[in-house]
Amino acid sequence: MASASTGGGEAAIGGEGVDSLRNDACTVAGLGDLEKLRRLVECEGCSVSKPDGQGYYALQWAALSVRPAEAQYIIEWQRCGDCFGGVVFVIVLVLAEVELW
């Protein structure tokens, strides 16, 4: 189960300890560590186009956690709007609504 926010701009990644997931692109995107996200994707081959165990994508975690830099990186890395089944359009609208994009 995931909640949209914990109040500090961080999504709650329910059920699993954050420390055990720090090498997961979904978790890192939600936590807002852009440099580590880049390293995981570009050097270690982690995918941002596969959902986590809860069915959420790294892009969704970035948006839920209000992490526009990470969301933009993921969108640019994928270079296509259909890679996430329409999720990109909705996330861009959400980020625009909170005036962070």
Short mmCIF file of the C-alpha atoms (twelve columns), coordinates in Angstrom:
data_MODEL
# 
_entry.id   MODEL 
# 
loop_
_atom_site.group_PDB 
_atom_site.id 
_atom_site.type_symbol 
_atom_site.label_atom_id 
_atom_site.label_alt_id 
_atom_site.label_comp_id 
_atom_site.label_asym_id 
_atom_site.label_seq_id 
_atom_site.Cartn_x 
_atom_site.Cartn_y 
_atom_site.Cartn_z 
_atom_site.pdbx_PDB_model_num 
ATOM 1   C CA . MET A 1   0.000  0.000  0.000   1 
ATOM 2   C CA . ALA A 2   1.312  3.469  -0.840  1 
ATOM 3   C CA . SER A 3   0.270  6.865  0.342   1 
ATOM 4   C CA . ALA A 4   0.636  9.978  -1.740  1 
ATOM 5   C CA . SER A 5   2.683  11.895 0.779   1 
ATOM 6   C CA . THR A 6   4.033  11.764 4.284   1 
ATOM 7   C CA . GLY A 7   3.792  15.513 4.661   1 
ATOM 8   C CA . GLY A 8   7.420  16.264 3.901   1 
ATOM 9   C CA . GLY A 9   7.167  15.649 0.188   1 
ATOM 10  C CA . GLU A 10  8.239  12.020 0.529   1 
ATOM 11  C CA . ALA A 11  5.992  9.188  -0.594  1 
ATOM 12  C CA . ALA A 12  5.508  6.416  1.877   1 
ATOM 13  C CA . ILE A 13  6.819  3.192  0.438   1 
ATOM 14  C CA . GLY A 14  4.729  0.834  2.506   1 
ATOM 15  C CA . GLY A 15  5.616  -2.568 3.784   1 
ATOM 16  C CA . GLU A 16  9.349  -2.592 3.100   1 
ATOM 17  C CA . GLY A 17  12.272 -0.899 4.816   1 
ATOM 18  C CA . VAL A 18  13.714 1.946  2.790   1 
ATOM 19  C CA . ASP A 19  17.289 0.891  3.613   1 
ATOM 20  C CA . SER A 20  16.815 -2.483 1.935   1 
ATOM 21  C CA . LEU A 21  15.548 -0.816 -1.250  1 
ATOM 22  C CA . ARG A 22  18.098 1.937  -1.729  1 
ATOM 23  C CA . ASN A 23  19.378 0.243  -4.884  1 
ATOM 24  C CA . ASP A 24  15.935 0.164  -6.464  1 
ATOM 25  C CA . ALA A 25  15.150 2.837  -9.097  1 
ATOM 26  C CA . CYS A 26  11.582 3.251  -7.824  1 
ATOM 27  C CA . THR A 27  12.695 3.900  -4.254  1 
ATOM 28  C CA . VAL A 28  15.547 6.207  -5.220  1 
ATOM 29  C CA . ALA A 29  13.247 8.242  -7.501  1 
ATOM 30  C CA . GLY A 30  10.772 8.627  -4.649  1 
ATOM 31  C CA . LEU A 31  13.462 9.649  -2.189  1 
ATOM 32  C CA . GLY A 32  14.781 12.302 -4.565  1 
ATOM 33  C CA . ASP A 33  18.376 11.176 -5.022  1 
ATOM 34  C CA . LEU A 34  18.958 12.195 -8.644  1 
ATOM 35  C CA . GLU A 35  22.666 11.305 -8.742  1 
ATOM 36  C CA . LYS A 36  22.033 7.821  -7.381  1 
ATOM 37  C CA . LEU A 37  19.127 7.375  -9.814  1 
ATOM 38  C CA . ARG A 38  21.427 8.291  -12.712 1 
ATOM 39  C CA . ARG A 39  24.088 5.884  -11.486 1 
ATOM 40  C CA . LEU A 40  21.590 3.037  -11.088 1 
ATOM 41  C CA . VAL A 41  20.102 3.569  -14.540 1 
ATOM 42  C CA . GLU A 42  23.181 4.486  -16.576 1 
ATOM 43  C CA . CYS A 43  25.895 2.422  -14.879 1 
ATOM 44  C CA . GLU A 44  24.110 -0.479 -13.229 1 
ATOM 45  C CA . GLY A 45  21.371 -1.027 -15.801 1 
ATOM 46  C CA . CYS A 46  18.372 -0.616 -13.492 1 
ATOM 47  C CA . SER A 47  15.142 -0.154 -15.411 1 
ATOM 48  C CA . VAL A 48  12.785 2.750  -14.824 1 
ATOM 49  C CA . SER A 49  10.194 1.193  -17.124 1 
ATOM 50  C CA . LYS A 50  9.412  -1.771 -14.877 1 
ATOM 51  C CA . PRO A 51  7.074  -1.407 -11.901 1 
ATOM 52  C CA . ASP A 52  8.068  -2.239 -8.346  1 
ATOM 53  C CA . GLY A 53  6.419  -4.958 -6.291  1 
ATOM 54  C CA . GLN A 54  3.420  -2.723 -5.676  1 
ATOM 55  C CA . GLY A 55  2.895  -2.009 -9.368  1 
ATOM 56  C CA . TYR A 56  4.217  1.568  -9.276  1 
ATOM 57  C CA . TYR A 57  6.823  2.905  -11.700 1 
ATOM 58  C CA . ALA A 58  9.807  5.088  -10.760 1 
ATOM 59  C CA . LEU A 59  8.092  7.976  -12.531 1 
ATOM 60  C CA . GLN A 60  5.015  7.545  -10.371 1 
ATOM 61  C CA . TRP A 61  7.106  7.540  -7.189  1 
ATOM 62  C CA . ALA A 62  8.911  10.693 -8.324  1 
ATOM 63  C CA . ALA A 63  5.593  12.433 -8.951  1 
ATOM 64  C CA . LEU A 64  3.933  11.217 -5.747  1 
ATOM 65  C CA . SER A 65  6.947  12.481 -3.814  1 
ATOM 66  C CA . VAL A 66  6.990  15.801 -5.714  1 
ATOM 67  C CA . ARG A 67  10.433 15.165 -7.212  1 
ATOM 68  C CA . PRO A 68  10.298 17.070 -10.520 1 
ATOM 69  C CA . ALA A 69  14.022 16.697 -11.313 1 
ATOM 70  C CA . GLU A 70  13.812 12.927 -10.995 1 
ATOM 71  C CA . ALA A 71  10.558 12.820 -13.007 1 
ATOM 72  C CA . GLN A 72  12.125 14.898 -15.771 1 
ATOM 73  C CA . TYR A 73  15.218 12.661 -15.843 1 
ATOM 74  C CA . ILE A 74  13.073 9.532  -16.172 1 
ATOM 75  C CA . ILE A 75  10.974 11.055 -18.968 1 
ATOM 76  C CA . GLU A 76  14.075 12.209 -20.844 1 
ATOM 77  C CA . TRP A 77  15.809 8.854  -20.335 1 
ATOM 78  C CA . GLN A 78  12.844 6.992  -21.826 1 
ATOM 79  C CA . ARG A 79  12.428 9.518  -24.677 1 
ATOM 80  C CA . CYS A 80  8.869  8.486  -25.403 1 
ATOM 81  C CA . GLY A 81  5.509  9.351  -23.944 1 
ATOM 82  C CA . ASP A 82  3.952  5.921  -24.345 1 
ATOM 83  C CA . CYS A 83  6.526  3.920  -22.383 1 
ATOM 84  C CA . PHE A 84  4.409  4.120  -19.255 1 
ATOM 85  C CA . GLY A 85  0.955  3.581  -20.750 1 
ATOM 86  C CA . GLY A 86  -0.162 7.209  -20.563 1 
ATOM 87  C CA . VAL A 87  1.204  7.768  -17.053 1 
ATOM 88  C CA . VAL A 88  3.565  10.520 -18.274 1 
ATOM 89  C CA . PHE A 89  0.739  12.826 -19.349 1 
ATOM 90  C CA . VAL A 90  -1.038 12.546 -16.007 1 
ATOM 91  C CA . ILE A 91  2.164  13.119 -14.034 1 
ATOM 92  C CA . VAL A 92  3.062  16.203 -16.058 1 
ATOM 93  C CA . LEU A 93  -0.389 17.592 -15.321 1 
ATOM 94  C CA . VAL A 94  0.003  16.880 -11.603 1 
ATOM 95  C CA . LEU A 95  3.425  18.536 -11.445 1 
ATOM 96  C CA . ALA A 96  2.146  21.534 -13.423 1 
ATOM 97  C CA . GLU A 97  -0.760 21.855 -11.002 1 
ATOM 98  C CA . VAL A 98  1.602  22.164 -8.042  1 
ATOM 99  C CA . GLU A 99  3.701  24.610 -10.077 1 
ATOM 100 C CA . LEU A 100 6.923  22.646 -9.813  1 
ATOM 101 C CA . TRP A 101 7.432  21.651 -13.413 1 
# 
